[in-house]
Structure formats: structure tokens, C-alpha cells
Amino acid sequence: EGQLLESGGGFVQPGGSQRLSCVVSGLMFSSSAMSWVRQAPGRGLEWVATISGGGDVTYYADSVKGRFTISRDFSKGTVDLQMNSLRAEDSAIYYCAKNQVTTGPDWFDPWGHGTLVTVSS
Amino acid sequence: DIQLTQSPSSLSASVGDRVTITCQASQDITNYLHWYQQKPGQAPKLLIYDASNVKTGVPLRFSGSGSGTIFTFTISSLQPEDVATYYCQQYDDLPLTFGPGTKVEIK
């Protein structure tokens, strides 16, 4: 099934930036789209962004469009999420997850363990 | 955006009970509906995809059904390890959306 391992979380001030990275192992990295999903403390799940298997098409939730950028590095086997202009409401556990098709998001399986981002002054 | 509502929001049942959760979509999503289990402190895990397909390795007490706007998730015989929050998710249209979750506890 493969493993996904996120890193890069931490504390950041409002208006600041943070870059999350997800290392993908044991999977056909370029065969499927990859996504980020977040979960605010004690809250439900929110889809954030998806990148196609080829890395040429991206999709974003309206809440992050223009502020977040998803990318993938085929040489490193990673999927990154660059987060700019962070707001308190971006505070959440960010999960990396694999999709099943190459073109875009469908369902998420498997998921990484998540990395916590806290936006606070 | 397609809204998903889940009912109940929480439930408490005895070991061995049959548990049913409903997910209703705000518009027809065909069968593009999936179910996840999230245990406390853990990442979500896929249980059911495309409304009724059980992921390989998932215990057969878990099942799903439905199409269009009404979907059902069932645990045929509740076990202590099933304590978790269960979410439905649609991918008929962007943005992908999740239901608010149903918290399942043991009575």
C-alpha cells in the first residue's frame, strides 16, 4: 500500500509562510494524483489541494486558492504544499493522501499521519 | 458546493449491535461517495469506496449502499475497536467535500 510521511509543521505567525512536504514510499509515485486534506483541532475534514500524477494540473479549495501552492518533485518522490499569507483559520493537522486516478482527486487512500500547523501570534 | 449531511451526529450502541449511518448529498452524486474511519489520534482510513465497494482487508462487518443523494453505512455487529468517527466524502464535483462526521461509541 505504501507509506506517506509528512513534515514541516510548526508554529507560524499570521501572514507568514510555511512549507509542508510529504515523502511517498512504496507506491508508484507518478501513477496517481496526490492531495492535501486538513483537519482543524476538534473539527471535521477539509480538502485543500490536489496535483495530478503528471504534476501538470492542480486543484484548490476556494479557502486557499491564491495563497497555497501544491507541487511534486519526481526526483525526490515528494509532494509539497507551500502556504503563504497564513491565517489563524489555517491552523490544522495537514494530511497528505494518495488518490486513485492520475488525473485528479477521487478518494483518499492511504493517508499520512499528518503534521500540525499552528498559526498564532 | 455539494453539501453532505450525516445522521446521527453521534451514537452509542452495545457490542454486537447493528449500527447505521446515513449520508445525504445536496444533489445527485451518482455513486461517487466514500466512507472513512478515524480513530482518536489517528489519520482517517478508507473503508468503502464508490458507495458500496469494501476496501480489501476491511472487515466484512462494514458495508455501504445507496446512490443519488442518499447513502447508508452499516456496521453489522459493532466491535469495541470500531469506536471512531466516520466520515462520508463525495467526489462528484469540486470542491471535494466531507460530511461532518458521526461519532460512534460503545454503550
JSON list of C-alpha atoms in Angstrom, two decimals:
[
{"chain": "A", "resi": 1, "resn": "GLU", "atom": "CA", "xyz": [0.00, 0.00, 0.00]},
{"chain": "A", "resi": 2, "resn": "GLY", "atom": "CA", "xyz": [2.91, 2.33, 0.56]},
{"chain": "A", "resi": 3, "resn": "GLN", "atom": "CA", "xyz": [3.63, 4.99, 3.12]},
{"chain": "A", "resi": 4, "resn": "LEU", "atom": "CA", "xyz": [3.29, 8.72, 3.26]},
{"chain": "A", "resi": 5, "resn": "LEU", "atom": "CA", "xyz": [5.28, 10.80, 5.73]},
{"chain": "A", "resi": 6, "resn": "GLU", "atom": "CA", "xyz": [4.59, 14.49, 6.23]},
{"chain": "A", "resi": 7, "resn": "SER", "atom": "CA", "xyz": [6.93, 17.07, 7.70]},
{"chain": "A", "resi": 8, "resn": "GLY", "atom": "CA", "xyz": [7.23, 20.82, 8.01]},
{"chain": "A", "resi": 9, "resn": "GLY", "atom": "CA", "xyz": [4.54, 21.67, 10.51]},
{"chain": "A", "resi": 10, "resn": "GLY", "atom": "CA", "xyz": [5.04, 24.06, 13.39]},
{"chain": "A", "resi": 11, "resn": "PHE", "atom": "CA", "xyz": [4.16, 27.48, 14.74]},
{"chain": "A", "resi": 12, "resn": "VAL", "atom": "CA", "xyz": [3.91, 30.41, 12.36]},
{"chain": "A", "resi": 13, "resn": "GLN", "atom": "CA", "xyz": [2.69, 33.97, 12.78]},
{"chain": "A", "resi": 14, "resn": "PRO", "atom": "CA", "xyz": [-0.33, 35.30, 10.90]},
{"chain": "A", "resi": 15, "resn": "GLY", "atom": "CA", "xyz": [0.74, 36.47, 7.47]},
{"chain": "A", "resi": 16, "resn": "GLY", "atom": "CA", "xyz": [3.70, 34.15, 7.49]},
{"chain": "A", "resi": 17, "resn": "SER", "atom": "CA", "xyz": [4.64, 31.19, 5.29]},
{"chain": "A", "resi": 18, "resn": "GLN", "atom": "CA", "xyz": [5.22, 27.50, 5.85]},
{"chain": "A", "resi": 19, "resn": "ARG", "atom": "CA", "xyz": [6.18, 24.67, 3.52]},
{"chain": "A", "resi": 20, "resn": "LEU", "atom": "CA", "xyz": [4.95, 21.16, 4.11]},
{"chain": "A", "resi": 21, "resn": "SER", "atom": "CA", "xyz": [6.48, 18.13, 2.48]},
{"chain": "A", "resi": 22, "resn": "CYS", "atom": "CA", "xyz": [5.21, 14.58, 2.02]},
{"chain": "A", "resi": 23, "resn": "VAL", "atom": "CA", "xyz": [7.62, 11.77, 1.20]},
{"chain": "A", "resi": 24, "resn": "VAL", "atom": "CA", "xyz": [5.98, 8.95, -0.73]},
{"chain": "A", "resi": 25, "resn": "SER", "atom": "CA", "xyz": [7.45, 5.47, -0.49]},
{"chain": "A", "resi": 26, "resn": "GLY", "atom": "CA", "xyz": [6.40, 2.08, -1.76]},
{"chain": "A", "resi": 27, "resn": "LEU", "atom": "CA", "xyz": [3.97, 3.50, -4.28]},
{"chain": "A", "resi": 28, "resn": "MET", "atom": "CA", "xyz": [4.02, 4.19, -7.99]},
{"chain": "A", "resi": 29, "resn": "PHE", "atom": "CA", "xyz": [4.63, 7.88, -7.41]},
{"chain": "A", "resi": 30, "resn": "SER", "atom": "CA", "xyz": [3.66, 9.22, -10.81]},
{"chain": "A", "resi": 31, "resn": "SER", "atom": "CA", "xyz": [0.71, 6.93, -11.38]},
{"chain": "A", "resi": 32, "resn": "SER", "atom": "CA", "xyz": [-1.77, 8.83, -9.27]},
{"chain": "A", "resi": 33, "resn": "ALA", "atom": "CA", "xyz": [-2.81, 12.25, -8.15]},
{"chain": "A", "resi": 34, "resn": "MET", "atom": "CA", "xyz": [-1.83, 13.36, -4.65]},
{"chain": "A", "resi": 35, "resn": "SER", "atom": "CA", "xyz": [-3.72, 15.58, -2.24]},
{"chain": "A", "resi": 36, "resn": "TRP", "atom": "CA", "xyz": [-3.58, 17.50, 0.99]},
{"chain": "A", "resi": 37, "resn": "VAL", "atom": "CA", "xyz": [-6.51, 17.37, 3.40]},
{"chain": "A", "resi": 38, "resn": "ARG", "atom": "CA", "xyz": [-6.64, 19.29, 6.68]},
{"chain": "A", "resi": 39, "resn": "GLN", "atom": "CA", "xyz": [-8.43, 18.99, 9.97]},
{"chain": "A", "resi": 40, "resn": "ALA", "atom": "CA", "xyz": [-8.71, 21.86, 12.42]},
{"chain": "A", "resi": 41, "resn": "PRO", "atom": "CA", "xyz": [-8.46, 20.78, 16.09]},
{"chain": "A", "resi": 42, "resn": "GLY", "atom": "CA", "xyz": [-11.65, 19.00, 17.09]},
{"chain": "A", "resi": 43, "resn": "ARG", "atom": "CA", "xyz": [-13.21, 19.63, 13.69]},
{"chain": "A", "resi": 44, "resn": "GLY", "atom": "CA", "xyz": [-14.00, 17.73, 10.52]},
{"chain": "A", "resi": 45, "resn": "LEU", "atom": "CA", "xyz": [-12.03, 17.09, 7.36]},
{"chain": "A", "resi": 46, "resn": "GLU", "atom": "CA", "xyz": [-11.46, 19.69, 4.65]},
{"chain": "A", "resi": 47, "resn": "TRP", "atom": "CA", "xyz": [-9.95, 19.01, 1.23]},
{"chain": "A", "resi": 48, "resn": "VAL", "atom": "CA", "xyz": [-7.19, 21.55, 0.48]},
{"chain": "A", "resi": 49, "resn": "ALA", "atom": "CA", "xyz": [-5.46, 20.78, -2.82]},
{"chain": "A", "resi": 50, "resn": "THR", "atom": "CA", "xyz": [-4.69, 18.07, -5.38]},
{"chain": "A", "resi": 51, "resn": "ILE", "atom": "CA", "xyz": [-2.00, 17.67, -8.01]},
{"chain": "A", "resi": 52, "resn": "SER", "atom": "CA", "xyz": [-2.28, 15.30, -10.97]},
{"chain": "A", "resi": 53, "resn": "GLY", "atom": "CA", "xyz": [0.01, 12.34, -11.47]},
{"chain": "A", "resi": 54, "resn": "GLY", "atom": "CA", "xyz": [1.98, 14.21, -14.09]},
{"chain": "A", "resi": 55, "resn": "GLY", "atom": "CA", "xyz": [2.21, 17.32, -11.97]},
{"chain": "A", "resi": 56, "resn": "ASP", "atom": "CA", "xyz": [0.70, 19.48, -14.69]},
{"chain": "A", "resi": 57, "resn": "VAL", "atom": "CA", "xyz": [-2.77, 20.08, -13.26]},
{"chain": "A", "resi": 58, "resn": "THR", "atom": "CA", "xyz": [-3.63, 21.41, -9.83]},
{"chain": "A", "resi": 59, "resn": "TYR", "atom": "CA", "xyz": [-6.87, 21.92, -7.95]},
{"chain": "A", "resi": 60, "resn": "TYR", "atom": "CA", "xyz": [-7.51, 24.05, -4.86]},
{"chain": "A", "resi": 61, "resn": "ALA", "atom": "CA", "xyz": [-10.23, 24.73, -2.35]},
{"chain": "A", "resi": 62, "resn": "ASP", "atom": "CA", "xyz": [-11.51, 28.30, -2.57]},
{"chain": "A", "resi": 63, "resn": "SER", "atom": "CA", "xyz": [-10.35, 28.91, 1.01]},
{"chain": "A", "resi": 64, "resn": "VAL", "atom": "CA", "xyz": [-6.68, 28.51, 0.00]},
{"chain": "A", "resi": 65, "resn": "LYS", "atom": "CA", "xyz": [-6.68, 29.47, -3.69]},
{"chain": "A", "resi": 66, "resn": "GLY", "atom": "CA", "xyz": [-4.07, 32.13, -4.40]},
{"chain": "A", "resi": 67, "resn": "ARG", "atom": "CA", "xyz": [-2.29, 31.52, -1.09]},
{"chain": "A", "resi": 68, "resn": "PHE", "atom": "CA", "xyz": [-1.30, 27.83, -1.24]},
{"chain": "A", "resi": 69, "resn": "THR", "atom": "CA", "xyz": [0.64, 26.03, -3.97]},
{"chain": "A", "resi": 70, "resn": "ILE", "atom": "CA", "xyz": [0.87, 22.26, -4.35]},
{"chain": "A", "resi": 71, "resn": "SER", "atom": "CA", "xyz": [3.79, 20.76, -6.25]},
{"chain": "A", "resi": 72, "resn": "ARG", "atom": "CA", "xyz": [5.53, 17.45, -6.70]},
{"chain": "A", "resi": 73, "resn": "ASP", "atom": "CA", "xyz": [9.20, 16.58, -7.15]},
{"chain": "A", "resi": 74, "resn": "PHE", "atom": "CA", "xyz": [9.60, 13.35, -9.12]},
{"chain": "A", "resi": 75, "resn": "SER", "atom": "CA", "xyz": [13.32, 13.07, -8.39]},
{"chain": "A", "resi": 76, "resn": "LYS", "atom": "CA", "xyz": [12.70, 13.17, -4.64]},
{"chain": "A", "resi": 77, "resn": "GLY", "atom": "CA", "xyz": [9.33, 11.40, -4.58]},
{"chain": "A", "resi": 78, "resn": "THR", "atom": "CA", "xyz": [7.73, 14.23, -2.64]},
{"chain": "A", "resi": 79, "resn": "VAL", "atom": "CA", "xyz": [4.58, 16.31, -2.71]},
{"chain": "A", "resi": 80, "resn": "ASP", "atom": "CA", "xyz": [4.87, 19.78, -1.20]},
{"chain": "A", "resi": 81, "resn": "LEU", "atom": "CA", "xyz": [2.40, 22.38, -0.03]},
{"chain": "A", "resi": 82, "resn": "GLN", "atom": "CA", "xyz": [3.68, 25.95, 0.05]},
{"chain": "A", "resi": 83, "resn": "MET", "atom": "CA", "xyz": [1.44, 28.00, 2.31]},
{"chain": "A", "resi": 84, "resn": "ASN", "atom": "CA", "xyz": [1.63, 31.80, 2.20]},
{"chain": "A", "resi": 85, "resn": "SER", "atom": "CA", "xyz": [-0.34, 34.57, 3.87]},
{"chain": "A", "resi": 86, "resn": "LEU", "atom": "CA", "xyz": [-1.34, 32.21, 6.63]},
{"chain": "A", "resi": 87, "resn": "ARG", "atom": "CA", "xyz": [-4.36, 32.95, 8.79]},
{"chain": "A", "resi": 88, "resn": "ALA", "atom": "CA", "xyz": [-5.47, 31.65, 12.17]},
{"chain": "A", "resi": 89, "resn": "GLU", "atom": "CA", "xyz": [-8.15, 29.59, 10.43]},
{"chain": "A", "resi": 90, "resn": "ASP", "atom": "CA", "xyz": [-5.43, 27.68, 8.57]},
{"chain": "A", "resi": 91, "resn": "SER", "atom": "CA", "xyz": [-4.37, 26.09, 11.86]},
{"chain": "A", "resi": 92, "resn": "ALA", "atom": "CA", "xyz": [-4.91, 22.35, 11.44]},
{"chain": "A", "resi": 93, "resn": "ILE", "atom": "CA", "xyz": [-3.38, 18.94, 11.05]},
{"chain": "A", "resi": 94, "resn": "TYR", "atom": "CA", "xyz": [-2.42, 18.63, 7.40]},
{"chain": "A", "resi": 95, "resn": "TYR", "atom": "CA", "xyz": [-2.62, 15.15, 5.92]},
{"chain": "A", "resi": 96, "resn": "CYS", "atom": "CA", "xyz": [-1.03, 14.01, 2.70]},
{"chain": "A", "resi": 97, "resn": "ALA", "atom": "CA", "xyz": [-3.10, 11.42, 0.85]},
{"chain": "A", "resi": 98, "resn": "LYS", "atom": "CA", "xyz": [-2.94, 9.44, -2.34]},
{"chain": "A", "resi": 99, "resn": "ASN", "atom": "CA", "xyz": [-5.72, 9.46, -4.91]},
{"chain": "A", "resi": 100, "resn": "GLN", "atom": "CA", "xyz": [-6.52, 6.52, -7.14]},
{"chain": "A", "resi": 101, "resn": "VAL", "atom": "CA", "xyz": [-6.54, 8.07, -10.60]},
{"chain": "A", "resi": 102, "resn": "THR", "atom": "CA", "xyz": [-3.87, 10.05, -12.41]},
{"chain": "A", "resi": 103, "resn": "THR", "atom": "CA", "xyz": [-5.97, 13.00, -13.44]},
{"chain": "A", "resi": 104, "resn": "GLY", "atom": "CA", "xyz": [-7.40, 14.41, -10.23]},
{"chain": "A", "resi": 105, "resn": "PRO", "atom": "CA", "xyz": [-8.97, 13.83, -6.86]},
{"chain": "A", "resi": 106, "resn": "ASP", "atom": "CA", "xyz": [-11.33, 10.95, -6.17]},
{"chain": "A", "resi": 107, "resn": "TRP", "atom": "CA", "xyz": [-10.93, 9.11, -2.89]},
{"chain": "A", "resi": 108, "resn": "PHE", "atom": "CA", "xyz": [-8.02, 9.23, -0.49]},
{"chain": "A", "resi": 109, "resn": "ASP", "atom": "CA", "xyz": [-6.06, 6.10, 0.33]},
{"chain": "A", "resi": 110, "resn": "PRO", "atom": "CA", "xyz": [-3.66, 5.81, 2.03]},
{"chain": "A", "resi": 111, "resn": "TRP", "atom": "CA", "xyz": [-3.13, 8.83, 4.30]},
{"chain": "A", "resi": 112, "resn": "GLY", "atom": "CA", "xyz": [-0.04, 10.03, 6.07]},
{"chain": "A", "resi": 113, "resn": "HIS", "atom": "CA", "xyz": [-0.01, 10.53, 9.84]},
{"chain": "A", "resi": 114, "resn": "GLY", "atom": "CA", "xyz": [-0.35, 14.30, 9.49]},
{"chain": "A", "resi": 115, "resn": "THR", "atom": "CA", "xyz": [1.65, 17.35, 10.50]},
{"chain": "A", "resi": 116, "resn": "LEU", "atom": "CA", "xyz": [0.28, 20.12, 12.74]},
{"chain": "A", "resi": 117, "resn": "VAL", "atom": "CA", "xyz": [0.38, 23.74, 11.65]},
{"chain": "A", "resi": 118, "resn": "THR", "atom": "CA", "xyz": [-0.48, 26.39, 14.21]},
{"chain": "A", "resi": 119, "resn": "VAL", "atom": "CA", "xyz": [-0.93, 29.98, 13.07]},
{"chain": "A", "resi": 120, "resn": "SER", "atom": "CA", "xyz": [-0.80, 32.29, 16.06]},
{"chain": "A", "resi": 121, "resn": "SER", "atom": "CA", "xyz": [0.84, 35.47, 17.22]},
{"chain": "B", "resi": 1, "resn": "ASP", "atom": "CA", "xyz": [-20.65, 23.26, -3.49]},
{"chain": "B", "resi": 2, "resn": "ILE", "atom": "CA", "xyz": [-22.17, 19.87, -2.76]},
{"chain": "B", "resi": 3, "resn": "GLN", "atom": "CA", "xyz": [-23.16, 19.65, 0.90]},
{"chain": "B", "resi": 4, "resn": "LEU", "atom": "CA", "xyz": [-23.12, 16.35, 2.76]},
{"chain": "B", "resi": 5, "resn": "THR", "atom": "CA", "xyz": [-25.15, 15.86, 5.91]},
{"chain": "B", "resi": 6, "resn": "GLN", "atom": "CA", "xyz": [-24.72, 12.89, 8.21]},
{"chain": "B", "resi": 7, "resn": "SER", "atom": "CA", "xyz": [-27.12, 11.48, 10.73]},
{"chain": "B", "resi": 8, "resn": "PRO", "atom": "CA", "xyz": [-26.89, 10.89, 13.53]},
{"chain": "B", "resi": 9, "resn": "SER", "atom": "CA", "xyz": [-24.04, 13.14, 14.61]},
{"chain": "B", "resi": 10, "resn": "SER", "atom": "CA", "xyz": [-23.23, 10.67, 17.35]},
{"chain": "B", "resi": 11, "resn": "LEU", "atom": "CA", "xyz": [-24.49, 7.35, 18.63]},
{"chain": "B", "resi": 12, "resn": "SER", "atom": "CA", "xyz": [-23.88, 4.95, 21.45]},
{"chain": "B", "resi": 13, "resn": "ALA", "atom": "CA", "xyz": [-24.53, 1.25, 20.90]},
{"chain": "B", "resi": 14, "resn": "SER", "atom": "CA", "xyz": [-23.74, -2.07, 22.53]},
{"chain": "B", "resi": 15, "resn": "VAL", "atom": "CA", "xyz": [-21.19, -4.56, 21.30]},
{"chain": "B", "resi": 16, "resn": "GLY", "atom": "CA", "xyz": [-22.86, -6.74, 18.70]},
{"chain": "B", "resi": 17, "resn": "ASP", "atom": "CA", "xyz": [-25.44, -4.15, 17.72]},
{"chain": "B", "resi": 18, "resn": "ARG", "atom": "CA", "xyz": [-26.15, -3.22, 14.14]},
{"chain": "B", "resi": 19, "resn": "VAL", "atom": "CA", "xyz": [-25.19, 0.42, 13.50]},
{"chain": "B", "resi": 20, "resn": "THR", "atom": "CA", "xyz": [-26.39, 2.50, 10.56]},
{"chain": "B", "resi": 21, "resn": "ILE", "atom": "CA", "xyz": [-25.22, 5.95, 9.50]},
{"chain": "B", "resi": 22, "resn": "THR", "atom": "CA", "xyz": [-26.86, 7.99, 6.75]},
{"chain": "B", "resi": 23, "resn": "CYS", "atom": "CA", "xyz": [-25.16, 10.48, 4.45]},
{"chain": "B", "resi": 24, "resn": "GLN", "atom": "CA", "xyz": [-27.32, 12.77, 2.34]},
{"chain": "B", "resi": 25, "resn": "ALA", "atom": "CA", "xyz": [-25.97, 14.83, -0.54]},
{"chain": "B", "resi": 26, "resn": "SER", "atom": "CA", "xyz": [-27.43, 18.18, -1.59]},
{"chain": "B", "resi": 27, "resn": "GLN", "atom": "CA", "xyz": [-27.58, 16.98, -5.20]},
{"chain": "B", "resi": 28, "resn": "ASP", "atom": "CA", "xyz": [-27.28, 13.76, -7.20]},
{"chain": "B", "resi": 29, "resn": "ILE", "atom": "CA", "xyz": [-23.73, 12.40, -6.89]},
{"chain": "B", "resi": 30, "resn": "THR", "atom": "CA", "xyz": [-24.42, 9.06, -8.57]},
{"chain": "B", "resi": 31, "resn": "ASN", "atom": "CA", "xyz": [-22.29, 6.63, -6.53]},
{"chain": "B", "resi": 32, "resn": "TYR", "atom": "CA", "xyz": [-19.26, 8.91, -6.00]},
{"chain": "B", "resi": 33, "resn": "LEU", "atom": "CA", "xyz": [-19.40, 8.56, -2.25]},
{"chain": "B", "resi": 34, "resn": "HIS", "atom": "CA", "xyz": [-16.80, 7.11, 0.09]},
{"chain": "B", "resi": 35, "resn": "TRP", "atom": "CA", "xyz": [-16.61, 6.30, 3.79]},
{"chain": "B", "resi": 36, "resn": "TYR", "atom": "CA", "xyz": [-13.69, 6.77, 6.17]},
{"chain": "B", "resi": 37, "resn": "GLN", "atom": "CA", "xyz": [-12.99, 5.73, 9.73]},
{"chain": "B", "resi": 38, "resn": "GLN", "atom": "CA", "xyz": [-10.95, 7.98, 12.00]},
{"chain": "B", "resi": 39, "resn": "LYS", "atom": "CA", "xyz": [-9.96, 6.65, 15.39]},
{"chain": "B", "resi": 40, "resn": "PRO", "atom": "CA", "xyz": [-8.89, 9.14, 18.09]},
{"chain": "B", "resi": 41, "resn": "GLY", "atom": "CA", "xyz": [-5.42, 10.50, 17.44]},
{"chain": "B", "resi": 42, "resn": "GLN", "atom": "CA", "xyz": [-5.09, 8.75, 14.09]},
{"chain": "B", "resi": 43, "resn": "ALA", "atom": "CA", "xyz": [-5.39, 9.65, 10.43]},
{"chain": "B", "resi": 44, "resn": "PRO", "atom": "CA", "xyz": [-8.55, 8.67, 8.56]},
{"chain": "B", "resi": 45, "resn": "LYS", "atom": "CA", "xyz": [-8.67, 5.32, 6.82]},
{"chain": "B", "resi": 46, "resn": "LEU", "atom": "CA", "xyz": [-10.71, 4.42, 3.76]},
{"chain": "B", "resi": 47, "resn": "LEU", "atom": "CA", "xyz": [-13.31, 1.73, 4.36]},
{"chain": "B", "resi": 48, "resn": "ILE", "atom": "CA", "xyz": [-15.78, 1.97, 1.47]},
{"chain": "B", "resi": 49, "resn": "TYR", "atom": "CA", "xyz": [-15.33, 3.50, -1.98]},
{"chain": "B", "resi": 50, "resn": "ASP", "atom": "CA", "xyz": [-17.89, 4.25, -4.67]},
{"chain": "B", "resi": 51, "resn": "ALA", "atom": "CA", "xyz": [-20.75, 3.80, -2.21]},
{"chain": "B", "resi": 52, "resn": "SER", "atom": "CA", "xyz": [-20.63, 0.04, -1.79]},
{"chain": "B", "resi": 53, "resn": "ASN", "atom": "CA", "xyz": [-17.15, -1.33, -2.51]},
{"chain": "B", "resi": 54, "resn": "VAL", "atom": "CA", "xyz": [-15.37, -2.55, 0.59]},
{"chain": "B", "resi": 55, "resn": "LYS", "atom": "CA", "xyz": [-11.65, -1.91, 0.50]},
{"chain": "B", "resi": 56, "resn": "THR", "atom": "CA", "xyz": [-9.56, -5.07, 0.56]},
{"chain": "B", "resi": 57, "resn": "GLY", "atom": "CA", "xyz": [-8.65, -6.02, 4.12]},
{"chain": "B", "resi": 58, "resn": "VAL", "atom": "CA", "xyz": [-11.54, -4.17, 5.73]},
{"chain": "B", "resi": 59, "resn": "PRO", "atom": "CA", "xyz": [-13.65, -6.43, 7.95]},
{"chain": "B", "resi": 60, "resn": "LEU", "atom": "CA", "xyz": [-16.81, -7.66, 6.28]},
{"chain": "B", "resi": 61, "resn": "ARG", "atom": "CA", "xyz": [-19.00, -6.26, 9.04]},
{"chain": "B", "resi": 62, "resn": "PHE", "atom": "CA", "xyz": [-18.59, -2.89, 7.31]},
{"chain": "B", "resi": 63, "resn": "SER", "atom": "CA", "xyz": [-20.79, -2.20, 4.29]},
{"chain": "B", "resi": 64, "resn": "GLY", "atom": "CA", "xyz": [-22.19, 0.66, 2.27]},
{"chain": "B", "resi": 65, "resn": "SER", "atom": "CA", "xyz": [-25.11, 1.21, -0.04]},
{"chain": "B", "resi": 66, "resn": "GLY", "atom": "CA", "xyz": [-27.02, 3.91, -1.85]},
{"chain": "B", "resi": 67, "resn": "SER", "atom": "CA", "xyz": [-26.92, 6.10, -4.91]},
{"chain": "B", "resi": 68, "resn": "GLY", "atom": "CA", "xyz": [-28.08, 9.52, -5.99]},
{"chain": "B", "resi": 69, "resn": "THR", "atom": "CA", "xyz": [-28.49, 11.57, -2.82]},
{"chain": "B", "resi": 70, "resn": "ILE", "atom": "CA", "xyz": [-28.98, 9.04, -0.01]},
{"chain": "B", "resi": 71, "resn": "PHE", "atom": "CA", "xyz": [-26.25, 6.70, 1.20]},
{"chain": "B", "resi": 72, "resn": "THR", "atom": "CA", "xyz": [-26.00, 4.30, 4.11]},
{"chain": "B", "resi": 73, "resn": "PHE", "atom": "CA", "xyz": [-23.02, 2.95, 6.02]},
{"chain": "B", "resi": 74, "resn": "THR", "atom": "CA", "xyz": [-23.56, -0.10, 8.21]},
{"chain": "B", "resi": 75, "resn": "ILE", "atom": "CA", "xyz": [-21.60, -1.95, 10.85]},
{"chain": "B", "resi": 76, "resn": "SER", "atom": "CA", "xyz": [-23.38, -5.29, 11.11]},
{"chain": "B", "resi": 77, "resn": "SER", "atom": "CA", "xyz": [-22.03, -6.20, 14.53]},
{"chain": "B", "resi": 78, "resn": "LEU", "atom": "CA", "xyz": [-20.35, -3.38, 16.46]},
{"chain": "B", "resi": 79, "resn": "GLN", "atom": "CA", "xyz": [-16.99, -4.24, 17.99]},
{"chain": "B", "resi": 80, "resn": "PRO", "atom": "CA", "xyz": [-15.00, -2.32, 20.63]},
{"chain": "B", "resi": 81, "resn": "GLU", "atom": "CA", "xyz": [-12.33, -1.47, 18.04]},
{"chain": "B", "resi": 82, "resn": "ASP", "atom": "CA", "xyz": [-14.95, 0.29, 15.91]},
{"chain": "B", "resi": 83, "resn": "VAL", "atom": "CA", "xyz": [-15.06, 3.27, 18.28]},
{"chain": "B", "resi": 84, "resn": "ALA", "atom": "CA", "xyz": [-14.27, 6.13, 15.92]},
{"chain": "B", "resi": 85, "resn": "THR", "atom": "CA", "xyz": [-15.69, 8.98, 13.92]},
{"chain": "B", "resi": 86, "resn": "TYR", "atom": "CA", "xyz": [-16.97, 8.05, 10.48]},
{"chain": "B", "resi": 87, "resn": "TYR", "atom": "CA", "xyz": [-16.99, 10.48, 7.56]},
{"chain": "B", "resi": 88, "resn": "CYS", "atom": "CA", "xyz": [-18.55, 10.35, 4.12]},
{"chain": "B", "resi": 89, "resn": "GLN", "atom": "CA", "xyz": [-16.90, 12.15, 1.19]},
{"chain": "B", "resi": 90, "resn": "GLN", "atom": "CA", "xyz": [-18.06, 12.97, -2.34]},
{"chain": "B", "resi": 91, "resn": "TYR", "atom": "CA", "xyz": [-16.04, 13.42, -5.50]},
{"chain": "B", "resi": 92, "resn": "ASP", "atom": "CA", "xyz": [-18.80, 14.06, -8.00]},
{"chain": "B", "resi": 93, "resn": "ASP", "atom": "CA", "xyz": [-17.73, 17.68, -8.24]},
{"chain": "B", "resi": 94, "resn": "LEU", "atom": "CA", "xyz": [-15.14, 20.10, -6.97]},
{"chain": "B", "resi": 95, "resn": "PRO", "atom": "CA", "xyz": [-14.64, 21.11, -4.29]},
{"chain": "B", "resi": 96, "resn": "LEU", "atom": "CA", "xyz": [-14.44, 17.66, -2.78]},
{"chain": "B", "resi": 97, "resn": "THR", "atom": "CA", "xyz": [-16.46, 17.74, 0.41]},
{"chain": "B", "resi": 98, "resn": "PHE", "atom": "CA", "xyz": [-16.79, 15.65, 3.53]},
{"chain": "B", "resi": 99, "resn": "GLY", "atom": "CA", "xyz": [-19.72, 15.11, 5.81]},
{"chain": "B", "resi": 100, "resn": "PRO", "atom": "CA", "xyz": [-19.45, 16.48, 9.36]},
{"chain": "B", "resi": 101, "resn": "GLY", "atom": "CA", "xyz": [-18.83, 13.04, 10.82]},
{"chain": "B", "resi": 102, "resn": "THR", "atom": "CA", "xyz": [-20.64, 10.57, 13.06]},
{"chain": "B", "resi": 103, "resn": "LYS", "atom": "CA", "xyz": [-19.04, 9.66, 16.36]},
{"chain": "B", "resi": 104, "resn": "VAL", "atom": "CA", "xyz": [-19.63, 6.05, 17.34]},
{"chain": "B", "resi": 105, "resn": "GLU", "atom": "CA", "xyz": [-19.21, 4.97, 20.94]},
{"chain": "B", "resi": 106, "resn": "ILE", "atom": "CA", "xyz": [-19.79, 1.80, 22.92]},
{"chain": "B", "resi": 107, "resn": "LYS", "atom": "CA", "xyz": [-22.64, 1.83, 25.41]}
]
